[in-house]
Structure formats: C-alpha cells, structure tokens
Short mmCIF file of C-alpha atoms and ligand atoms in Angstrom, two decimals:
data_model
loop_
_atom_site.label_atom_id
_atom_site.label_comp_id
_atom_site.label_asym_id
_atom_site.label_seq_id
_atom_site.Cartn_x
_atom_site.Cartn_y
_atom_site.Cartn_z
CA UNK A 1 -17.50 19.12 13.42
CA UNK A 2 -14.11 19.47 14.87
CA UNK A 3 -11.43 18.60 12.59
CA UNK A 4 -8.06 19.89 14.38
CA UNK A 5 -4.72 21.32 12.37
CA UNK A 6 -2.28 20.48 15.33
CA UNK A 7 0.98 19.33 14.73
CA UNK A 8 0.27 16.90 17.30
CA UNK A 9 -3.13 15.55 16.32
CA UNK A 10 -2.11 12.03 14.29
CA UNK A 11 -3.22 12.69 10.92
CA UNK A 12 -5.56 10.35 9.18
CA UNK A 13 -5.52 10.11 4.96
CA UNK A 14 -8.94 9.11 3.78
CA UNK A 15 -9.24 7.71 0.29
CA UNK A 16 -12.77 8.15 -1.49
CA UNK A 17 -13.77 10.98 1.00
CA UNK A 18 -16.32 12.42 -1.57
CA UNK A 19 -17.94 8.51 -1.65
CA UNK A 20 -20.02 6.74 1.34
CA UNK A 21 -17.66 5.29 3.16
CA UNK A 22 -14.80 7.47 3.07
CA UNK A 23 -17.50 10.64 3.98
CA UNK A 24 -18.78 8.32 6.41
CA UNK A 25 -15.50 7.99 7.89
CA UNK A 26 -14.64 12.12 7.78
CA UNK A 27 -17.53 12.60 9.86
CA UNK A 28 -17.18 9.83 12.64
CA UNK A 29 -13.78 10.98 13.12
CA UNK A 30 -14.82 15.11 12.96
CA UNK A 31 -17.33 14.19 15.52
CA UNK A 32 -14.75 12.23 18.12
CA UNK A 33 -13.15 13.66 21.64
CA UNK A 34 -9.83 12.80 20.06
CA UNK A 35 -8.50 15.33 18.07
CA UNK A 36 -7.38 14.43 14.44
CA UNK A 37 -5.96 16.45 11.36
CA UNK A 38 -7.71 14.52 8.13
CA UNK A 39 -6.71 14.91 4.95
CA UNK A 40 -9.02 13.71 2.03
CA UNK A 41 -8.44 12.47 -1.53
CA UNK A 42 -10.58 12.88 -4.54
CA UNK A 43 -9.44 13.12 -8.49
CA UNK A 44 -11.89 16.01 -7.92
CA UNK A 45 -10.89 18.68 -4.96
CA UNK A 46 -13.56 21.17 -6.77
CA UNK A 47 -16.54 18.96 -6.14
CA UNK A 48 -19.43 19.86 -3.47
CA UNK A 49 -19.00 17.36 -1.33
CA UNK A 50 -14.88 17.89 -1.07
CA UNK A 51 -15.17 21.17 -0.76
CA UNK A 52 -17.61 21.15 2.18
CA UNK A 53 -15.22 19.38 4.15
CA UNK A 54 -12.81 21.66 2.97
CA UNK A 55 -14.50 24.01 4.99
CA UNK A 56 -15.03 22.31 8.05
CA UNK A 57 -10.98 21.93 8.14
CA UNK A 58 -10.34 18.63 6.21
CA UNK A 59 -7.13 19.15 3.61
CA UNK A 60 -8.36 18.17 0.26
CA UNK A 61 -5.42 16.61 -2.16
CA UNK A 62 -6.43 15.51 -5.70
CA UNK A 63 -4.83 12.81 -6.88
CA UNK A 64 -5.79 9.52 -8.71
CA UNK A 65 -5.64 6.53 -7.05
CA UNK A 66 -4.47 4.33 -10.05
CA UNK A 67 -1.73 1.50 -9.79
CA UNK A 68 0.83 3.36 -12.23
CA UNK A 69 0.40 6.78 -10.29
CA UNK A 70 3.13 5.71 -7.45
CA UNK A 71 4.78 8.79 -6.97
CA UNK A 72 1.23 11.22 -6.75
CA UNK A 73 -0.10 8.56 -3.91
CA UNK A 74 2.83 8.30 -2.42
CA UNK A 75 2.52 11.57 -1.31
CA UNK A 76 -0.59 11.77 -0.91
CA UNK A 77 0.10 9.48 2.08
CA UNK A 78 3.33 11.28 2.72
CA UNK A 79 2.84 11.62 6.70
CA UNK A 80 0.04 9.84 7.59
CA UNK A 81 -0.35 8.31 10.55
CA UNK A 82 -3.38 6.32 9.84
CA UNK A 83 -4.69 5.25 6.57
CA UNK A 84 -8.12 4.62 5.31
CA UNK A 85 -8.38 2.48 2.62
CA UNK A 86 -11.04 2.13 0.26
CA UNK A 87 -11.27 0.78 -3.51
CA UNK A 88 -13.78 1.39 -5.89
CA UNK A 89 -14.62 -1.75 -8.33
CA UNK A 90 -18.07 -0.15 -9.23
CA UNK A 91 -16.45 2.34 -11.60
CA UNK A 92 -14.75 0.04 -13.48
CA UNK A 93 -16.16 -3.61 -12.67
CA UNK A 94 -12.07 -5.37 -13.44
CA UNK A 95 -11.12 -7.44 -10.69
CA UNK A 96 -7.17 -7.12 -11.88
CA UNK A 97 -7.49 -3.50 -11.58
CA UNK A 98 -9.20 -3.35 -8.79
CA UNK A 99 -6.32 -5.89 -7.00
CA UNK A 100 -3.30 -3.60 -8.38
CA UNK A 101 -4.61 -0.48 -6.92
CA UNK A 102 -5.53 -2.28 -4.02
CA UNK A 103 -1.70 -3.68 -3.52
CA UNK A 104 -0.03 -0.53 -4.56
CA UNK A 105 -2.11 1.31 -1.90
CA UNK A 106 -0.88 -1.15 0.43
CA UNK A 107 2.84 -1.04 -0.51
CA UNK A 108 2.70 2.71 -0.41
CA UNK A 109 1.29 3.25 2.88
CA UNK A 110 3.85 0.90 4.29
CA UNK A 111 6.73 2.75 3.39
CA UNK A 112 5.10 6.14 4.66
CA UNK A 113 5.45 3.91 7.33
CA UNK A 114 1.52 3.80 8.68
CA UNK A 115 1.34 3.08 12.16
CA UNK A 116 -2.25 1.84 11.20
CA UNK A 117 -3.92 0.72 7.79
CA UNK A 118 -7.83 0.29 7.80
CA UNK A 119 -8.78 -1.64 4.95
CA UNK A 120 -12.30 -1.77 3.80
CA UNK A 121 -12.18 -5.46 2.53
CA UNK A 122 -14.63 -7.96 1.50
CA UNK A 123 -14.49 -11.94 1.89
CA UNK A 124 -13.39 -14.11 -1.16
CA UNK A 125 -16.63 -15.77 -2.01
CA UNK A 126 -14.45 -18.10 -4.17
CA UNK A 127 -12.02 -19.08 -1.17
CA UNK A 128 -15.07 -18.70 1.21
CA UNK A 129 -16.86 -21.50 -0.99
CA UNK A 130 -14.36 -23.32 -1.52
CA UNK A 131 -14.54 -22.95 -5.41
CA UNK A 132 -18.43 -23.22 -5.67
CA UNK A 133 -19.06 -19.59 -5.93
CA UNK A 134 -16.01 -18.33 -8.14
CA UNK A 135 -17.62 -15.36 -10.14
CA UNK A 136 -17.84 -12.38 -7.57
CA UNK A 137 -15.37 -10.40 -8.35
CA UNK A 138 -15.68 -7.67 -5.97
CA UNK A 139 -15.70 -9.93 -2.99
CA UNK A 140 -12.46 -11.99 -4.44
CA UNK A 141 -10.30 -9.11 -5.43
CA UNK A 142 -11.16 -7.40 -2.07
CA UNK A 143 -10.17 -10.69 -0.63
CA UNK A 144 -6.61 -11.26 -2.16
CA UNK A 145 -6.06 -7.32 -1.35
CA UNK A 146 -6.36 -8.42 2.63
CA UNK A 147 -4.34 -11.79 2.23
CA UNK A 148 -1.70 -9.31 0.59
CA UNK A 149 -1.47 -6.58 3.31
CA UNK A 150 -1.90 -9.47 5.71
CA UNK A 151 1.44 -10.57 3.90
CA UNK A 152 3.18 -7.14 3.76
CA UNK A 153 3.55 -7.12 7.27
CA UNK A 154 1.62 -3.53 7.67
CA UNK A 155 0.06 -2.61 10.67
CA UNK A 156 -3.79 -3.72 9.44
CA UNK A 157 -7.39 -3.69 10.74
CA UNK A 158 -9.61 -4.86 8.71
CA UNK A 159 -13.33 -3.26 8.50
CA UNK A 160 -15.68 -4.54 6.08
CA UNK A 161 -18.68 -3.15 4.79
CA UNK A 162 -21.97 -4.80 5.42
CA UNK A 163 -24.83 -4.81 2.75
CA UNK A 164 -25.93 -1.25 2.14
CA UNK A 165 -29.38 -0.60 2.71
CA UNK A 166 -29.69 1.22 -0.49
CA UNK A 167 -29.26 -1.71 -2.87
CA UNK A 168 -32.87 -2.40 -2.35
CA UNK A 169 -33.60 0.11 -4.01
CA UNK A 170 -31.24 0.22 -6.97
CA UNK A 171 -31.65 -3.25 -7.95
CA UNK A 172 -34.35 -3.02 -11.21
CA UNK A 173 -34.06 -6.66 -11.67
CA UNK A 174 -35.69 -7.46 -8.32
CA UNK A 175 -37.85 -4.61 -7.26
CA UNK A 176 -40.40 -4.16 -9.93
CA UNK A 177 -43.38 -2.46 -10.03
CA UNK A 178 -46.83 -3.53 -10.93
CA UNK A 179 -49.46 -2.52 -12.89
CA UNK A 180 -51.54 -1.74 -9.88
CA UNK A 181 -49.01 -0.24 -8.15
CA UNK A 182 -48.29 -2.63 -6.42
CA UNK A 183 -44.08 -4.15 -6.07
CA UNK A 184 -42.58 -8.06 -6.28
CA UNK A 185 -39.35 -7.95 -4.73
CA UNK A 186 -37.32 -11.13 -5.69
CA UNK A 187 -33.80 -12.19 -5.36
CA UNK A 188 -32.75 -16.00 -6.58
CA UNK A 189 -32.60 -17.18 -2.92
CA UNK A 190 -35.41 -17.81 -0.54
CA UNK A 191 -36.42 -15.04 1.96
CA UNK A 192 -34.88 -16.20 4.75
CA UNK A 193 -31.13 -15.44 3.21
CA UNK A 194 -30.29 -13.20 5.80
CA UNK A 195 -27.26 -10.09 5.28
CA UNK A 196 -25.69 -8.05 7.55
CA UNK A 197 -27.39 -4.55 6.40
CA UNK A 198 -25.48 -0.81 6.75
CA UNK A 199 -26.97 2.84 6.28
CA UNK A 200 -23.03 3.00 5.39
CA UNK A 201 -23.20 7.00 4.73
CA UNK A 202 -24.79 6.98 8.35
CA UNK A 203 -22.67 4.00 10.14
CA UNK A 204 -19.72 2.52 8.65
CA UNK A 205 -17.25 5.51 10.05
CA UNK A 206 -18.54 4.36 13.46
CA UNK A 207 -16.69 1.29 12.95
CA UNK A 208 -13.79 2.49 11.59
CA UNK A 209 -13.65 4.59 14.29
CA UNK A 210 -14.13 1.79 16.86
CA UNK A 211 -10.68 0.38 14.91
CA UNK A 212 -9.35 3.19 15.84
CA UNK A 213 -9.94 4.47 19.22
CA UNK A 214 -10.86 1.26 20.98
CA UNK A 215 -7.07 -0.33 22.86
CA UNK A 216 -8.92 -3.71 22.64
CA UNK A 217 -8.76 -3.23 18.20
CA UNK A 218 -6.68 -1.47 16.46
CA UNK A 219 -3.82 -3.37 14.47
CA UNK A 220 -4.48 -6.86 13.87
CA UNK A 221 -8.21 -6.30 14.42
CA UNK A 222 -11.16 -7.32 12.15
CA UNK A 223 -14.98 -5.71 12.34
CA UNK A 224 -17.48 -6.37 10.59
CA UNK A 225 -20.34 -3.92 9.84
CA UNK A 226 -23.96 -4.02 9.60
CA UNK A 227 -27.22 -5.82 11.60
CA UNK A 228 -28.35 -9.16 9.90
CA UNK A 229 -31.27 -9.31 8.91
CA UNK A 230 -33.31 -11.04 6.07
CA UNK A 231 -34.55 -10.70 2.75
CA UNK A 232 -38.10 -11.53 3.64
CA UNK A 233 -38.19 -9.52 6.96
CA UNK A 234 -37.00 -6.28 5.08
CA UNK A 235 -39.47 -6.47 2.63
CA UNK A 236 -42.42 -7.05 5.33
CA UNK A 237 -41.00 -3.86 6.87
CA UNK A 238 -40.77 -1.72 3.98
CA UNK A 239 -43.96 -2.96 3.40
CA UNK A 240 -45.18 -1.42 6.38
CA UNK A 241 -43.61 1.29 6.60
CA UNK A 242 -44.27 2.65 3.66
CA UNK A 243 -47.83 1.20 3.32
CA UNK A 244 -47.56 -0.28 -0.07
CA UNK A 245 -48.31 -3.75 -1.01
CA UNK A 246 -44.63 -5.65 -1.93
CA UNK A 247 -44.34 -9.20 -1.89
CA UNK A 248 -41.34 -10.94 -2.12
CA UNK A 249 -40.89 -13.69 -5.03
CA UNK A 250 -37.71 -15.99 -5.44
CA UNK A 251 -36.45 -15.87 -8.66
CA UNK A 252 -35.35 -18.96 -10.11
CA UNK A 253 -31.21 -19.52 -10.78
CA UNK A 254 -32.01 -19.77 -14.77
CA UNK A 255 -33.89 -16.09 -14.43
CA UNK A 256 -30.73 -14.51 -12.28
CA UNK A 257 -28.51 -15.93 -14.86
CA UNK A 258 -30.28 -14.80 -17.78
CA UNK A 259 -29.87 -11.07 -16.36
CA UNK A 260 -27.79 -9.05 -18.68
CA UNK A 261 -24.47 -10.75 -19.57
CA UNK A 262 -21.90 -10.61 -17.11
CA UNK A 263 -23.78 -8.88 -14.13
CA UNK A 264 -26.36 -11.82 -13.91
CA UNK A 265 -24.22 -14.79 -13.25
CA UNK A 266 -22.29 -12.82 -10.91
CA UNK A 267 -25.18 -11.75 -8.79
CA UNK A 268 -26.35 -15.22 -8.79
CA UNK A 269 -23.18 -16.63 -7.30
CA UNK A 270 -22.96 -13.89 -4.59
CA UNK A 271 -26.55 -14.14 -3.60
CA UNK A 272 -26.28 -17.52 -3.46
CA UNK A 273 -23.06 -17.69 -1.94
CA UNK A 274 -24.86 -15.24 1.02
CA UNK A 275 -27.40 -18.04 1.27
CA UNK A 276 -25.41 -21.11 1.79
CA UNK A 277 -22.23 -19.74 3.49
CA UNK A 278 -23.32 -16.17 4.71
CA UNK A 279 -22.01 -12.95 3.54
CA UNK A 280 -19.19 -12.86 5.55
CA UNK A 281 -18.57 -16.78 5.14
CA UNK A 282 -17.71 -18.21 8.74
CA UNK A 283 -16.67 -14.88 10.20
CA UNK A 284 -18.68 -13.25 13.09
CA UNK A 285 -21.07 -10.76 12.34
CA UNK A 286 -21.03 -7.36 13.55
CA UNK A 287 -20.55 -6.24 17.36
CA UNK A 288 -22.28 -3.20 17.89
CA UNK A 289 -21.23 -2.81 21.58
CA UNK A 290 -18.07 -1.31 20.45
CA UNK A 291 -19.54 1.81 18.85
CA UNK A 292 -19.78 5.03 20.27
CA UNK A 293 -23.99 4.77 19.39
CA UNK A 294 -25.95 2.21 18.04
CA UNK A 295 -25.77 1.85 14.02
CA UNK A 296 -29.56 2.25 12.38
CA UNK A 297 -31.54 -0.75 11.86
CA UNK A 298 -33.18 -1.04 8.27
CA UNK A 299 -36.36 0.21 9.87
CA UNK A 300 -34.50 3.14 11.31
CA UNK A 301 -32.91 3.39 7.72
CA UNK A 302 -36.36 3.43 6.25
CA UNK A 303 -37.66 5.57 8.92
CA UNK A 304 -35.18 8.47 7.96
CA UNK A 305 -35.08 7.91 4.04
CA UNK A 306 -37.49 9.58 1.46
CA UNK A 307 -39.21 6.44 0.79
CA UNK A 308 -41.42 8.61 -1.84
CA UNK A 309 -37.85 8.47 -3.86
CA UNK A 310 -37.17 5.37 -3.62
CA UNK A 311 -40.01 3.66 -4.03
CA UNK A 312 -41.98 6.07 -6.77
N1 NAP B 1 -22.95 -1.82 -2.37
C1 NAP B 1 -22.63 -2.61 -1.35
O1 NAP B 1 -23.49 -3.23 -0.72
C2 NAP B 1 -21.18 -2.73 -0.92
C3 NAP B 1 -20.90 -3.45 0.23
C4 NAP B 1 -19.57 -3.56 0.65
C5 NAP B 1 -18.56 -2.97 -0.10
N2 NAP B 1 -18.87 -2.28 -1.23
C6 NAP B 1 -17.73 -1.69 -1.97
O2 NAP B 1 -17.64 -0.32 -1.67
C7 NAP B 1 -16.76 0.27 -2.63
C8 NAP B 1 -17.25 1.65 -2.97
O3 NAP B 1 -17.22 2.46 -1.84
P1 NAP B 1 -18.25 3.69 -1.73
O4 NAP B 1 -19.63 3.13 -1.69
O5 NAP B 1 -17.80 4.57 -0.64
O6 NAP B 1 -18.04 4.37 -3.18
P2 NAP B 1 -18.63 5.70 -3.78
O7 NAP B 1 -19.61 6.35 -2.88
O8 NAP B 1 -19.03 5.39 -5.18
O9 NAP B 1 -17.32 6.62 -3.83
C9 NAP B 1 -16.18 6.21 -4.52
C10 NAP B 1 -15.02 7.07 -4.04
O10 NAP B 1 -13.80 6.58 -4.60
C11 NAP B 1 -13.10 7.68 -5.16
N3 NAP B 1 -12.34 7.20 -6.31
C12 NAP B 1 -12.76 6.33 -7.24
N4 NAP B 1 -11.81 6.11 -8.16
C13 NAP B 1 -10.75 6.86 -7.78
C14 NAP B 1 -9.45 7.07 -8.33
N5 NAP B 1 -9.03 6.45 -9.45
N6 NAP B 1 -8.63 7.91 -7.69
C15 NAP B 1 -9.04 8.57 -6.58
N7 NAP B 1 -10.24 8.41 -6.01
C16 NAP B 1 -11.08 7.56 -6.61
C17 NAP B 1 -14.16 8.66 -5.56
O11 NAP B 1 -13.56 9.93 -5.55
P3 NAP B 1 -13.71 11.02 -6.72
O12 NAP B 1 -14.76 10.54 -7.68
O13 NAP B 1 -14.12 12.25 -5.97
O14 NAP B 1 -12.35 11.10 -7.31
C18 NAP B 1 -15.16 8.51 -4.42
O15 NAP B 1 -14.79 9.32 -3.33
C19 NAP B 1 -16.75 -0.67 -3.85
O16 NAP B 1 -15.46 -1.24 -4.00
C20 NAP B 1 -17.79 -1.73 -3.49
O17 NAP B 1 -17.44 -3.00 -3.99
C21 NAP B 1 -20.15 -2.12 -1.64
#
C-alpha cells in the first residue's frame, strides 16, 4: 500500500471507510501509480479496521455523517479534492433519512468545492417501473439522491454497486437447510432472473477507481459494477463447488410477502422488479475493460470464500 502525504497528491475523502465499499475503495486507490493523500471517516476512528489504515497512512476523522451535523462534515470534507460518497440505509432502514444525509452530503461537498463527487447510487425501482414496483426503498432514496446532485450542478460520477455476492448467504428466508443436509435456495422469481453480482470488498474500488483515473470517465460518467449472472446458474455453481446438494425453488409472491412485516413486501418488489426490468432498469451493465484487472466472477468469489462458513 502506498498512500502518499504530499501537498500535491489530490486528496480523496472516503465516507464509510471501515464498511465494504468505502475499504474497498481505500485499497484500490493505495494500490494505484497515482499518488493520493486519503482521508477516511468513521463515527469510530478507534476501530480495527480504521486504525489499520491508519497505519498504512490514511488520516482517520470521526465524525457522524447525519443530516443535522453540517458543520462536523463540512469539515470533514474541508479540502477534498475528490469525494467518495456512500450512504448506509441498512442501519437504519428510513428512506427520508437516508435521502437527507444523502443531499446534505451533496450540498456540502459542493461548497468545499469538489472537483469530483463519486456517488455510490442505486436506480429508483419505483421510477424504473414506472410505479409498479414502489416499495424498495433503498433503491428509490438512492435514486432521488442522484437526480439531486444531478441537479446541484456538482461535478458527479456515478458508480453503483452491483449485487453483492454475500447476500446468498445472509438471506435465511431463501437458503434453508434440510434435514438431510441438504439446501433449497428460493427467491420469488424464476431462476433465470439474472443480477449483476460484486465481491464488493474485493472489486467495487476498482471501479471507482476507473471513475477516477480513466480521461474517457470522470465527471459526468456512470459505471455500473458487477458480472450478470443468474439465480439458477449461481446456485448450480455453488453447488459444485462446494459439493453439496442445493436446489433452487421459486417461492411463490404470497410466501415473499408473508416474510416478516415490512422486509417481505419489499424484497418481493425488488426481486421482482430485477426480473421484469433488470437491476439496473434499462441501463448498461458493467464494462469490465475499464479496470485495471478483471473483477472476480461468483465462482472466483466462491473459490476464495470459506464456503465451510457460509454454508455450515
Ligand atoms: N447488499 C447489497 O447487495 C447492496 C448493493 C448495492 C448497494 N448497497 C448499499 O450499500 C450501502 C452500504 O455500504 P457498505 O456495504 O459499504 O456498508 P457497511 O459495510 O455496512 O459499512 C457502512 C459504513 O458506513 C459508515 N457509517 C454508517 N453510518 C454512519 C454515520 N452516521 N456517520 C458516519 N459513518 C457512518 C460506517 O462507519 P462506522 O460504523 O465506522 O462509523 C461504515 O464504514 C447501503 O446503503 C446499501 O443499500 C447494498
């Protein structure tokens, strides 16, 4: 890792640096040619993860990134050249909160006067449906965040985050063991619903980094992230490659629904919003000639993981 404290080096502020994608960023950039001075925020600056890039040069600011904290993210941002931008709806699950971070961020990075924002959006599902599919919240509020800073005028590039591979995984309601040890793997769409998947710790910096470095992106740009692939297909690889018998079964709509209260009808819209429009609606999928190496496929992902983890 290189991480450079030159004057001259433009100096990139990474929000979520102790999560996946802002980590996943940190290292991408530490591992570039170009030099860069990073500086990363966390409500946290004690905790492992910010304090081993602490030691590989990266200055660590806490601060919280919530909408009436103005003055401690602005600076926070104080300086930066570049911005990376990512929100975090998973702690709190509240679209409106999630959308008033999201535009304070933006207002506040463009009077530091950014030369370059990197948003880590997400398509409206509602928009992208045209009204079908109106109860994804994450997708939506990540959605109005990019019409906004489209809006503001700020120099933007937009880099959204494919399907991680690890939500496989860390879905209980579709991969569920049997009493022979055996696993059903089912999802309320067929098998064929294909997503663009991500080993985000691994990848998603590489993209950001692309926005970055490569003259043909940078402001204005839009990537997005991940290899498509689908439902069925992964679970016939993780199948083989981890030599256990796992089958996948559709659920039915009613069953996805009836999933605990809120969380169920969501996931059945965006699941079945992937299905019928895609998961990044009409937008291209990813273009993995503009990274510096080639992202990991699942079966790379699956090759590298500790499957005896994930699947016990
Ligand atoms: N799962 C998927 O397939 C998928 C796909 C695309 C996009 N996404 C989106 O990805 C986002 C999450 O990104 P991630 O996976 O990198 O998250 P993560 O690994 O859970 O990390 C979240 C990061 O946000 C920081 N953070 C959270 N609240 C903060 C606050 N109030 N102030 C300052 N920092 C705060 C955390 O820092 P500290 O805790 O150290 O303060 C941490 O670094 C979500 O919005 C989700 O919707 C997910």
């Amino acid at each position: 890792m290189t991480i450079s404290n030159d004057p001259s080096a433009p100096l990139v502020v990474i929000t979520g640096i102790t999560g996946l994608q802002g980590g996943s960023v940190t290292r991408a950039l530490a591992e570039s040619d170009k030099p860069y001075r990073i500086r990363g925020l966390t409500r946290d600056p004690s905790k492992p993860t910010a304090q081993a890039f602490a030691g590989q040069g990266v200055q660590i600011v806490g601060v919280s990134l919530a909408a009436d904290n103005v003055a401690g993210v602005t600076k926070a941002f104080q300086g930066a050249d570049i911005l990376f931008l990512v929100t975090n709806w998973n702690e709190h699950m509240d679209k409106q909160r999630e959308i008033s971070e999201g535009k304070m961020m933006v207002d506040v990075a463009k009077e530091a006067g950014v030369k370059l924002l990197i948003w880590s959006g997400l398509e409206s599902l509602s928009a992208v449906s045209g009204g079908k599919f109106p109860r994804v919240e994450f997708f939506d509020a990540k959605g109005d965040i990019t019409e906004y800073a489209k809006q503001s005028g700020v120099p933007l590039a937009l880099v959204e985050a494919g399907y991680y591979a690890t939500n496989i995984f860390e879905a209980p309601y579709a991969l569920r063991k049997q009493p022979d040890g055996s696993y059903v793997f089912g999802l309320p769409v067929p098998a064929t619903t294909s997503v663009p998947v991500i080993d985000v710790a691994h990848d998603y910096g590489l993209y950001v980094r692309a926005a970055i470095e490569d003259p043909a992106l940078g402001a204005g740009s839009e990537l997005y992230s991940g290899i498509l692939i689908s439902f069925g297909e992964m679970i016939t690889t993780l199948s083989e490659v981890s030599g256990k018998k796992i089958t996948y079964v559709q659920m039915s709509r009613e069953e996805a629904v009836a999933m605990p209260e809120y969380y169920g009808p969501m996931l059945a819209d965006m699941f079945q919003a992937f299905e019928v429009h895609g998961y990044y609606g009409p937008k291209p999928t990813t273009r993995t000639d503009l990274l510096v190496r080639q992202p990991r496929s699942w079966a790379d992902f699956l090759e590298a993981a500790a499957l005896e983890d994930l699947l016990p």
